[in-house]
Amino acid sequence: MTSTSAITAVDLSKAFSIPHETRGTLREHVLHPLRRTTHERNQALQEVSFEVGQGEFFGVIGPNGSGKSTLLRILAGIYAQDSGTVDVRGRLSPFIELGVGFNLELTARDNVVLTGTLLGLTRQQLDEKFDEILAFAELERFIDQKLNNFSSGMLLRLAYSIAIQVPFDILLLDEVLAVGDESFQEKCYRTLIDIRHAGKTVVLVSHNLYAVARLCERVMLLRNGVVEALGRPDEVIRAYREQEGTEDPWPAAAPAFEETKSVWEHVAGGPG
Amino acid sequence: MSSTAYSLAKPSPRADRLGYCLRVIRTAAAMEFKLKYAGSAVGYVWSLARPLAYFAVLWVVFERFLRIPGPAVENYPLYLLTGLVLYLFFIDAISMTMMSIVARGALLRRMALPPLLIPLSVSLTAALTFCVNAVAVVVLLAVHRVRPELDWLLLIPLVGELLAFILGIGLIASALYVRFRDVAQIWELASQLLIFATPIMYPVTLLPPRVQEVVFLSPLVQVIQDVRLLIVGLNAETETLAGVLGSDAWRLVPVSIALATLVVGLVYFRRDAPRLAERV
Ligand SMILES: Nc1ncnc2c1ncn2[C@@H]1O[C@H](COP(=O)(O)OP(=O)(O)OP(=O)(O)O)[C@@H](O)[C@H]1O
Ligand SMILES: [Mg+2]
């Protein structure tokens, strides 16, 4: 698997220190250079190892504060790990959450330019894709409105539409399917499937276990910064739900979606 | 024993990266500028309001009431406005740069963006604001029928030197501000003192000779006086660095201080850069 892995993480550890004063001041620092502020270590990740294959759809689940976002940020190079190695093969998408770079005081048009530039599009690419971005978001009418006046779902639509224009081989996504309405979520699922079709790798962090079960080929369960389970989505999710003592909140709804239970069933080369 | 390796499948990652950085700096600075002025003419007027208000107050107090500049300064309004516009550029650019990382913490935590791009684009916005404010000086020059001369081209390296000094201090302050929030108060205090410690509203000759020598080592003072020498006209014997310190070679000192500050700022910022996202 090593030769075809997109991400290889070995023994990743990360601790944050929590200073016991609310905020250090330079004054304190200068007046009492010898007094060490006491720090408590908060081990956010502990020797986390895993591999994500090229073209794989990989899910990460776990309770709040279990280290999922921290892990994604280390993979993206936003945080530096304390120890361990990350090997990434291919172009990473530069964002992990949607809507980064949005400025609510600017119009949608300016935001498309600003965010697109931050995500790596050239002026020319932006010009070419501008209409496509707005059409996908179905927000053409609001192009000259400030984002202030957008609903959170509209923001997500715009963000998502820009994000999928960015060239990448590996997509890291942290909780992105949360606020869109059903038709847009459906649209997102479809583009994610297209992304998979195109041979791209996706790491998806989500609390939406239904979406995780539907989209991912393998799922990793993190708890207190430790990998607790890694394997088939249904098994890992079942184990997670058992530990948490939760159940599928909409068991009655599940049968209605039975036919789409795993989207990979219609995807050539997907897991059987 | 920790490492992160990225193998990028790009034709020329280096050139690509530089192009990307320049695009981000330019676009972010333009948007910031747009925000500040809300795309309206009134916005530009507001930007000018601060230097002009300072100017009006100081002019009335110093020239009309205190008569401090006296005959030493030929064209006091022009002398004062030039000094003020440069001083405000210095203060405002450093304040904006200092806040820049903390203000964009959310972005830094969600995107693999080289943190350096943030203070760079913010300083560029400050430089654009300076250009807007410089229009006031141009207007005053026109009122006094001052003719532009070829040696005014020297204004470009002078402003460049000031920008290097600003960037150096701004980079250090922006990284420090992430950890120590009282850096903002310290800078606030320093900038209040600086307006009196720098010959902005009074002529340099008002200071004791010893103090003059020290003051001229500051790149801010040297730049302000050299700009005035070019466009306002000064007594080169008593009011410029060469006159006060005895030789033009002394100019190397403030210039070196400005450049050294930039280098130190870059090194310090780069050292802190990998931890900025998690600390903001
Ligand atoms: N920059 C930081 N500084 C200090 N502590 C941090 C920082 N980022 C995360 N932590 C801590 O690390 C732990 C893991 O946080 P993380 O955001 O990775 O959790 P998560 O699994 O994404 O949770 P959620 O499901 O709520 O999004 C938490 O205890 C959090 O307080
Ligand atoms: Mg999270």
GROMACS .gro file of C-alpha atoms in nm, chain A residues 14 16 23-27 29 73 75-79 81-92 94-97 100-101 103 105-106 110 117-118 120-122, chain B residues 1-10 20 23-24 27-28 31 34-35 106-113 176 178-183 186 273-275 277-280:
model
   82
   14LYS     CA    1   0.077   1.701   1.961
   16PHE     CA    2  -0.091   2.215   2.365
   23ARG     CA    3  -0.278   3.589   2.903
   24GLY     CA    4   0.090   3.651   2.943
   25THR     CA    5   0.196   4.012   2.923
   26LEU     CA    6   0.527   4.146   2.809
   27ARG     CA    7   0.539   4.343   3.134
   29HIS     CA    8   0.786   3.871   3.114
   73ARG     CA    9  -0.438   2.098   1.070
   75LEU     CA   10  -0.172   1.726   0.786
   76ALA     CA   11  -0.232   2.060   0.617
   77GLY     CA   12   0.082   2.210   0.772
   78ILE     CA   13  -0.113   2.467   0.973
   79TYR     CA   14   0.004   2.332   1.309
   81GLN     CA   15   0.349   1.841   1.535
   82ASP     CA   16   0.568   1.776   1.838
   83SER     CA   17   0.689   1.445   1.705
   84GLY     CA   18   0.609   1.199   1.431
   85THR     CA   19   0.620   1.225   1.056
   86VAL     CA   20   0.373   1.313   0.784
   87ASP     CA   21   0.432   1.225   0.423
   88VAL     CA   22   0.191   1.377   0.174
   89ARG     CA   23   0.203   1.284  -0.194
   90GLY     CA   24   0.018   1.522  -0.418
   91ARG     CA   25  -0.121   1.871  -0.404
   92LEU     CA   26  -0.312   1.940  -0.086
   94PRO     CA   27  -0.506   2.468   0.104
   95PHE     CA   28  -0.817   2.491   0.322
   96ILE     CA   29  -0.981   2.261   0.571
   97GLU     CA   30  -1.300   2.449   0.639
  100VAL     CA   31  -1.205   3.071   0.497
  101GLY     CA   32  -1.101   3.412   0.377
  103ASN     CA   33  -1.497   3.896   0.460
  105GLU     CA   34  -1.817   4.343   0.474
  106LEU     CA   35  -1.727   4.279   0.112
  110ASP     CA   36  -1.507   4.062  -0.411
  117THR     CA   37  -0.684   3.408  -0.486
  118LEU     CA   38  -0.613   3.278  -0.137
  120GLY     CA   39  -0.448   2.960  -0.540
  121LEU     CA   40  -0.648   3.061  -0.847
  122THR     CA   41  -0.492   3.309  -1.085
  273MET     CA   42   1.246   1.373   1.494
  274SER     CA   43   0.935   1.520   1.348
  275SER     CA   44   0.905   1.607   0.987
  276THR     CA   45   0.647   1.680   0.727
  277ALA     CA   46   0.723   1.609   0.366
  278TYR     CA   47   0.513   1.733   0.079
  279SER     CA   48   0.591   1.621  -0.269
  280LEU     CA   49   0.415   1.859  -0.499
  281ALA     CA   50   0.328   1.755  -0.848
  282LYS     CA   51   0.382   2.097  -0.994
  292TYR     CA   52   0.094   3.295  -0.552
  295ARG     CA   53  -0.113   3.764  -0.594
  296VAL     CA   54  -0.232   3.715  -0.237
  299THR     CA   55  -0.540   4.118  -0.376
  300ALA     CA   56  -0.564   4.123   0.003
  303MET     CA   57  -0.956   4.450  -0.070
  306LYS     CA   58  -1.148   4.902  -0.049
  307LEU     CA   59  -1.298   4.807   0.287
  378ALA     CA   60  -0.942   3.245   1.217
  379LEU     CA   61  -0.800   3.244   0.866
  380LEU     CA   62  -0.460   3.122   0.980
  381ARG     CA   63  -0.618   2.828   1.159
  382ARG     CA   64  -0.817   2.715   0.862
  383MET     CA   65  -0.577   2.760   0.578
  384ALA     CA   66  -0.221   2.662   0.504
  385LEU     CA   67  -0.119   3.018   0.428
  448LEU     CA   68   0.492   3.948   1.990
  450VAL     CA   69   0.014   3.706   1.956
  451ARG     CA   70   0.171   3.617   2.289
  452PHE     CA   71   0.170   3.944   2.480
  453ARG     CA   72  -0.138   4.159   2.448
  454ASP     CA   73   0.018   4.453   2.631
  455VAL     CA   74   0.241   4.512   2.329
  458ILE     CA   75   0.329   4.981   2.487
  545ALA     CA   76   0.567   3.148   1.208
  546PRO     CA   77   0.509   2.771   1.257
  547ARG     CA   78   0.345   2.833   1.597
  549ALA     CA   79  -0.167   2.960   1.401
  550GLU     CA   80  -0.203   2.764   1.723
  551ARG     CA   81  -0.124   3.056   1.951
  552VAL     CA   82  -0.356   3.324   1.814
   0.00000   0.00000   0.00000
